[in-house]
PDB file of C-alpha atoms in Angstrom:
ATOM      1  CA  UNK A  36      98.713  95.896  92.500  1.00 77.00           C
ATOM      2  CA  UNK A  37      98.551  95.798  88.691  1.00 83.00           C
ATOM      3  CA  UNK A  38      95.095  95.011  87.303  1.00 86.00           C
ATOM      4  CA  UNK A  39      96.333  91.932  85.454  1.00 86.00           C
ATOM      5  CA  UNK A  40      97.735  90.409  88.667  1.00 86.00           C
ATOM      6  CA  UNK A  41      94.495  91.136  90.510  1.00 85.00           C
ATOM      7  CA  UNK A  42      92.406  89.505  87.751  1.00 88.00           C
ATOM      8  CA  UNK A  43      94.754  86.506  87.667  1.00 88.00           C
ATOM      9  CA  UNK A  44      94.334  86.042  91.440  1.00 85.00           C
ATOM     10  CA  UNK A  45      90.559  86.560  91.242  1.00 87.00           C
ATOM     11  CA  UNK A  46      90.228  84.014  88.420  1.00 87.00           C
ATOM     12  CA  UNK A  47      91.433  81.306  90.811  1.00 86.00           C
ATOM     13  CA  UNK A  48      88.235  81.657  92.881  1.00 85.00           C
ATOM     14  CA  UNK A  49      85.812  79.098  91.440  1.00 82.00           C
ATOM     15  CA  UNK A  50      82.696  81.163  92.179  1.00 86.00           C
ATOM     16  CA  UNK A  51      83.717  83.974  89.807  1.00 89.00           C
ATOM     17  CA  UNK A  52      82.594  83.317  86.240  1.00 93.00           C
ATOM     18  CA  UNK A  53      84.186  84.714  83.068  1.00 93.00           C
ATOM     19  CA  UNK A  54      81.495  87.388  82.689  1.00 95.00           C
ATOM     20  CA  UNK A  55      82.321  88.705  86.163  1.00 94.00           C
ATOM     21  CA  UNK A  56      86.055  88.754  85.431  1.00 93.00           C
ATOM     22  CA  UNK A  57      85.418  90.673  82.188  1.00 93.00           C
ATOM     23  CA  UNK A  58      83.210  93.111  84.106  1.00 95.00           C
ATOM     24  CA  UNK A  59      85.989  93.700  86.665  1.00 92.00           C
ATOM     25  CA  UNK A  60      88.539  94.374  83.887  1.00 91.00           C
ATOM     26  CA  UNK A  61      86.204  97.012  82.376  1.00 93.00           C
ATOM     27  CA  UNK A  62      85.593  98.521  85.822  1.00 93.00           C
ATOM     28  CA  UNK A  63      89.342  98.775  86.493  1.00 88.00           C
ATOM     29  CA  UNK A  64      89.953 100.633  83.251  1.00 87.00           C
ATOM     30  CA  UNK A  65      87.026 102.994  83.870  1.00 91.00           C
ATOM     31  CA  UNK A  66      87.928 103.603  87.528  1.00 87.00           C
ATOM     32  CA  UNK A  67      90.806 106.011  87.034  1.00 87.00           C
ATOM     33  CA  UNK A  68      92.900 104.092  89.574  1.00 85.00           C
ATOM     34  CA  UNK A  69      96.607 103.785  88.950  1.00 83.00           C
ATOM     35  CA  UNK A  70      98.171 100.366  88.577  1.00 80.00           C
ATOM     36  CA  UNK A  71     101.366 101.556  90.297  1.00 78.00           C
ATOM     37  CA  UNK A  72     100.021 103.535  93.248  1.00 75.00           C
ATOM     38  CA  UNK A  73      97.211 101.368  94.586  1.00 78.00           C
ATOM     39  CA  UNK A  74      97.617  98.549  97.052  1.00 83.00           C
ATOM     40  CA  UNK A  75      95.741  95.379  97.889  1.00 83.00           C
ATOM     41  CA  UNK A  76      95.879  93.511 101.197  1.00 85.00           C
ATOM     42  CA  UNK A  77      98.668  90.933 101.581  1.00 84.00           C
ATOM     43  CA  UNK A  78      96.342  87.903 101.521  1.00 81.00           C
ATOM     44  CA  UNK A  79      95.445  88.659  97.886  1.00 81.00           C
ATOM     45  CA  UNK A  80      99.103  88.234  96.964  1.00 80.00           C
ATOM     46  CA  UNK A  81      99.219  84.653  98.294  1.00 81.00           C
ATOM     47  CA  UNK A  82     100.048  81.990  95.713  1.00 74.00           C
ATOM     48  CA  UNK A  83      97.008  79.926  96.664  1.00 77.00           C
ATOM     49  CA  UNK A  84      93.868  82.078  96.612  1.00 73.00           C
ATOM     50  CA  UNK A  85      91.956  82.301  99.844  1.00 81.00           C
ATOM     51  CA  UNK A  86      89.587  84.608 101.618  1.00 84.00           C
ATOM     52  CA  UNK A  87      91.030  87.031 104.164  1.00 87.00           C
ATOM     53  CA  UNK A  88      90.279  86.454 107.835  1.00 91.00           C
ATOM     54  CA  UNK A  89      90.346  88.399 111.098  1.00 92.00           C
ATOM     55  CA  UNK A  90      94.122  88.027 111.441  1.00 92.00           C
ATOM     56  CA  UNK A  91      94.647  89.385 107.910  1.00 92.00           C
ATOM     57  CA  UNK A  92      92.412  92.346 108.726  1.00 93.00           C
ATOM     58  CA  UNK A  93      94.281  93.168 111.952  1.00 94.00           C
ATOM     59  CA  UNK A  94      97.587  92.923 110.054  1.00 94.00           C
ATOM     60  CA  UNK A  95      96.151  95.347 107.469  1.00 94.00           C
ATOM     61  CA  UNK A  96      95.066  97.735 110.267  1.00 95.00           C
ATOM     62  CA  UNK A  97      98.650  97.822 111.545  1.00 96.00           C
ATOM     63  CA  UNK A  98     100.035  98.321 108.038  1.00 95.00           C
ATOM     64  CA  UNK A  99      97.854 101.328 107.219  1.00 95.00           C
ATOM     65  CA  UNK A 100      97.166 102.984 110.586  1.00 96.00           C
ATOM     66  CA  UNK A 101     100.549 103.215 112.248  1.00 97.00           C
ATOM     67  CA  UNK A 102     102.629 104.772 109.442  1.00 97.00           C
ATOM     68  CA  UNK A 103      99.807 107.268 108.790  1.00 97.00           C
ATOM     69  CA  UNK A 104      99.542 108.281 112.442  1.00 98.00           C
ATOM     70  CA  UNK A 105     103.333 108.408 112.833  1.00 98.00           C
ATOM     71  CA  UNK A 106     103.526 110.727 109.831  1.00 97.00           C
ATOM     72  CA  UNK A 107     100.710 112.969 111.112  1.00 97.00           C
ATOM     73  CA  UNK A 108     102.260 113.279 114.589  1.00 97.00           C
ATOM     74  CA  UNK A 109     105.697 114.017 113.136  1.00 96.00           C
ATOM     75  CA  UNK A 110     104.370 116.672 110.726  1.00 95.00           C
ATOM     76  CA  UNK A 111     102.306 118.394 113.414  1.00 94.00           C
ATOM     77  CA  UNK A 112     104.861 117.954 116.213  1.00 93.00           C
ATOM     78  CA  UNK A 113     102.123 116.646 118.494  1.00 95.00           C
ATOM     79  CA  UNK A 114     102.622 113.880 121.058  1.00 97.00           C
ATOM     80  CA  UNK A 115     100.126 110.991 121.318  1.00 98.00           C
ATOM     81  CA  UNK A 116      99.464 112.106 124.900  1.00 97.00           C
ATOM     82  CA  UNK A 117      98.306 115.493 123.555  1.00 97.00           C
ATOM     83  CA  UNK A 118      95.359 113.878 121.761  1.00 98.00           C
ATOM     84  CA  UNK A 119      92.053 114.430 123.544  1.00 98.00           C
ATOM     85  CA  UNK A 120      89.641 112.979 120.966  1.00 98.00           C
ATOM     86  CA  UNK A 121      90.115 110.047 118.580  1.00 98.00           C
ATOM     87  CA  UNK A 122      87.556 109.248 115.881  1.00 97.00           C
ATOM     88  CA  UNK A 123      88.042 106.294 113.527  1.00 96.00           C
ATOM     89  CA  UNK A 124      85.714 105.418 110.704  1.00 94.00           C
ATOM     90  CA  UNK A 125      85.760 102.088 108.922  1.00 92.00           C
ATOM     91  CA  UNK A 126      82.513 100.884 107.400  1.00 84.00           C
ATOM     92  CA  UNK A 127      82.933  97.153 107.074  1.00 82.00           C
ATOM     93  CA  UNK A 128      85.418  95.999 109.709  1.00 88.00           C
ATOM     94  CA  UNK A 129      84.454  96.385 113.370  1.00 87.00           C
ATOM     95  CA  UNK A 130      86.719  94.187 115.514  1.00 89.00           C
ATOM     96  CA  UNK A 131      86.886  93.590 119.231  1.00 86.00           C
ATOM     97  CA  UNK A 132      88.892  95.246 120.693  1.00 88.00           C
ATOM     98  CA  UNK A 133      87.817  98.276 118.692  1.00 94.00           C
ATOM     99  CA  UNK A 134      89.996 100.043 116.148  1.00 96.00           C
ATOM    100  CA  UNK A 135      90.320 103.036 118.471  1.00 97.00           C
ATOM    101  CA  UNK A 136      91.465 100.706 121.296  1.00 96.00           C
ATOM    102  CA  UNK A 137      94.194  99.333 119.012  1.00 96.00           C
ATOM    103  CA  UNK A 138      95.452 102.876 118.346  1.00 98.00           C
ATOM    104  CA  UNK A 139      95.151 104.047 121.960  1.00 98.00           C
ATOM    105  CA  UNK A 140      97.128 101.034 123.227  1.00 97.00           C
ATOM    106  CA  UNK A 141      99.795 101.262 120.508  1.00 97.00           C
ATOM    107  CA  UNK A 142     100.512 104.933 121.250  1.00 98.00           C
ATOM    108  CA  UNK A 143      99.948 104.787 125.033  1.00 98.00           C
ATOM    109  CA  UNK A 144      97.403 107.584 124.801  1.00 98.00           C
ATOM    110  CA  UNK A 145      95.822 108.968 127.936  1.00 96.00           C
ATOM    111  CA  UNK A 146      93.174 106.937 129.750  1.00 95.00           C
ATOM    112  CA  UNK A 147      90.709 109.854 129.616  1.00 97.00           C
ATOM    113  CA  UNK A 148      90.783 110.168 125.801  1.00 98.00           C
ATOM    114  CA  UNK A 149      87.367 110.381 124.179  1.00 98.00           C
ATOM    115  CA  UNK A 150      87.330 107.690 121.483  1.00 97.00           C
ATOM    116  CA  UNK A 151      84.721 106.863 118.872  1.00 96.00           C
ATOM    117  CA  UNK A 152      84.337 104.257 116.136  1.00 94.00           C
ATOM    118  CA  UNK A 153      82.036 105.013 113.208  1.00 92.00           C
ATOM    119  CA  UNK A 154      80.988 101.990 111.163  1.00 89.00           C
ATOM    120  CA  UNK A 155      78.409 101.088 108.552  1.00 79.00           C
ATOM    121  CA  UNK A 156      78.290 104.600 107.104  1.00 75.00           C
ATOM    122  CA  UNK A 157      79.948 103.938 103.748  1.00 71.00           C
ATOM    123  CA  UNK A 158      81.707 106.696 101.861  1.00 72.00           C
ATOM    124  CA  UNK A 159      80.102 109.467 103.924  1.00 77.00           C
ATOM    125  CA  UNK A 160      81.868 108.281 107.087  1.00 86.00           C
ATOM    126  CA  UNK A 161      84.860 110.616 106.587  1.00 90.00           C
ATOM    127  CA  UNK A 162      82.591 113.645 106.468  1.00 91.00           C
ATOM    128  CA  UNK A 163      80.672 112.349 109.498  1.00 93.00           C
ATOM    129  CA  UNK A 164      83.957 111.943 111.400  1.00 94.00           C
ATOM    130  CA  UNK A 165      85.055 115.505 110.621  1.00 95.00           C
ATOM    131  CA  UNK A 166      81.639 116.865 111.618  1.00 96.00           C
ATOM    132  CA  UNK A 167      81.703 114.844 114.832  1.00 96.00           C
ATOM    133  CA  UNK A 168      85.166 116.214 115.679  1.00 97.00           C
ATOM    134  CA  UNK A 169      83.975 119.749 114.962  1.00 96.00           C
ATOM    135  CA  UNK A 170      81.013 119.323 117.328  1.00 97.00           C
ATOM    136  CA  UNK A 171      83.137 117.725 120.049  1.00 98.00           C
ATOM    137  CA  UNK A 172      85.712 120.512 119.804  1.00 97.00           C
ATOM    138  CA  UNK A 173      82.938 123.046 120.419  1.00 97.00           C
ATOM    139  CA  UNK A 174      82.194 121.322 123.730  1.00 97.00           C
ATOM    140  CA  UNK A 175      85.743 120.421 124.818  1.00 97.00           C
ATOM    141  CA  UNK A 176      87.922 123.532 124.938  1.00 96.00           C
ATOM    142  CA  UNK A 177      91.675 123.507 124.371  1.00 96.00           C
ATOM    143  CA  UNK A 178      91.648 120.065 122.723  1.00 97.00           C
ATOM    144  CA  UNK A 179      93.223 118.127 119.868  1.00 98.00           C
ATOM    145  CA  UNK A 180      91.268 115.611 117.821  1.00 98.00           C
ATOM    146  CA  UNK A 181      92.454 113.041 115.303  1.00 98.00           C
ATOM    147  CA  UNK A 182      90.075 111.701 112.670  1.00 97.00           C
ATOM    148  CA  UNK A 183      91.296 108.531 110.984  1.00 96.00           C
ATOM    149  CA  UNK A 184      89.438 107.288 107.920  1.00 94.00           C
ATOM    150  CA  UNK A 185      89.983 103.887 106.324  1.00 92.00           C
ATOM    151  CA  UNK A 186      88.401 100.837 104.779  1.00 89.00           C
ATOM    152  CA  UNK A 187      89.888  97.476 105.751  1.00 90.00           C
ATOM    153  CA  UNK A 188      89.596  95.133 102.790  1.00 87.00           C
ATOM    154  CA  UNK A 189      90.932  91.829 104.103  1.00 88.00           C
ATOM    155  CA  UNK A 190      87.566  90.494 105.249  1.00 87.00           C
ATOM    156  CA  UNK A 191      85.458  92.060 102.521  1.00 83.00           C
ATOM    157  CA  UNK A 192      86.645  90.494  99.267  1.00 83.00           C
ATOM    158  CA  UNK A 193      83.621  89.371  97.240  1.00 87.00           C
ATOM    159  CA  UNK A 194      83.823  86.177  95.150  1.00 86.00           C
ATOM    160  CA  UNK A 195      80.301  85.990  93.743  1.00 89.00           C
ATOM    161  CA  UNK A 196      78.849  87.268  90.478  1.00 93.00           C
ATOM    162  CA  UNK A 197      76.670  90.183  91.628  1.00 94.00           C
ATOM    163  CA  UNK A 198      78.091  93.117  89.643  1.00 93.00           C
ATOM    164  CA  UNK A 199      77.130  95.745  92.211  1.00 92.00           C
ATOM    165  CA  UNK A 200      79.273  93.906  94.798  1.00 91.00           C
ATOM    166  CA  UNK A 201      82.113  93.226  92.346  1.00 91.00           C
ATOM    167  CA  UNK A 202      82.573  96.981  91.944  1.00 90.00           C
ATOM    168  CA  UNK A 203      83.806  97.137  95.553  1.00 86.00           C
ATOM    169  CA  UNK A 204      86.621  94.704  94.693  1.00 85.00           C
ATOM    170  CA  UNK A 205      87.684  97.045  91.902  1.00 86.00           C
ATOM    171  CA  UNK A 206      87.516 100.528  93.407  1.00 85.00           C
ATOM    172  CA  UNK A 207      88.537 100.042  97.048  1.00 84.00           C
ATOM    173  CA  UNK A 208      92.230  99.811  97.851  1.00 83.00           C
ATOM    174  CA  UNK A 209      94.329  99.799 101.014  1.00 85.00           C
ATOM    175  CA  UNK A 210      94.943 103.128 102.636  1.00 87.00           C
ATOM    176  CA  UNK A 211      94.173 105.490 105.462  1.00 92.00           C
ATOM    177  CA  UNK A 212      93.849 109.246 105.795  1.00 94.00           C
ATOM    178  CA  UNK A 213      94.353 111.131 109.046  1.00 96.00           C
ATOM    179  CA  UNK A 214      93.785 114.716 110.066  1.00 96.00           C
ATOM    180  CA  UNK A 215      94.507 116.608 113.263  1.00 97.00           C
ATOM    181  CA  UNK A 216      91.896 119.167 114.268  1.00 97.00           C
ATOM    182  CA  UNK A 217      92.403 121.537 117.170  1.00 97.00           C
ATOM    183  CA  UNK A 218      90.721 124.411 118.947  1.00 96.00           C
ATOM    184  CA  UNK A 219      93.912 125.386 120.803  1.00 94.00           C
ATOM    185  CA  UNK A 220      94.897 129.026 120.270  1.00 91.00           C
ATOM    186  CA  UNK A 221      98.522 128.181 119.489  1.00 88.00           C
ATOM    187  CA  UNK A 222      97.421 125.824 116.686  1.00 88.00           C
ATOM    188  CA  UNK A 223      96.202 128.840 114.713  1.00 85.00           C
ATOM    189  CA  UNK A 224      99.790 129.762 113.789  1.00 84.00           C
ATOM    190  CA  UNK A 225     100.545 126.399 112.134  1.00 83.00           C
ATOM    191  CA  UNK A 226      97.143 125.282 110.851  1.00 84.00           C
ATOM    192  CA  UNK A 227      96.762 124.604 107.132  1.00 84.00           C
ATOM    193  CA  UNK A 228      93.016 125.291 107.188  1.00 82.00           C
ATOM    194  CA  UNK A 229      90.531 127.128 109.317  1.00 80.00           C
TER     195      UNK A 229
END
């Protein structure tokens, strides 16, 4: 989403004053984010500005999770039923059913999968997820773990004038990262990292 389009959409929210809009423009230019390779949730693109809701957030989950997981499974040649541990971190969006339940049901993963949702941990959540997987793999031999890290933006758009909160509108974009970790002996041959 180009910065100018984002600012135009944001300016339609009555609670945002001109000083806040100017601050967001400066933050965009200082952020280092690309205007071509960053994405905003679909609700922001609506003609009439509105706040995102639970349905928008679930739609965003599907948009970012499933292609990322599909790509990871295809690259690693691992079946969803081969996953023993699933860890998902998302700081601000914690739905019911859980994010891990959405993934487990979509991919028909095994009923005995160990699944975890990490929330409220901010930017450190990815590192916490990797560390958690590492510790779980020490206990559960011959296992595969997926760590999925994201931030769902649809329900977190801020329309006030507190600059510390406006920064989140400017630097967070749609996206998900996924990694497969394994302690299986055969994984050693194909692993990128040890």
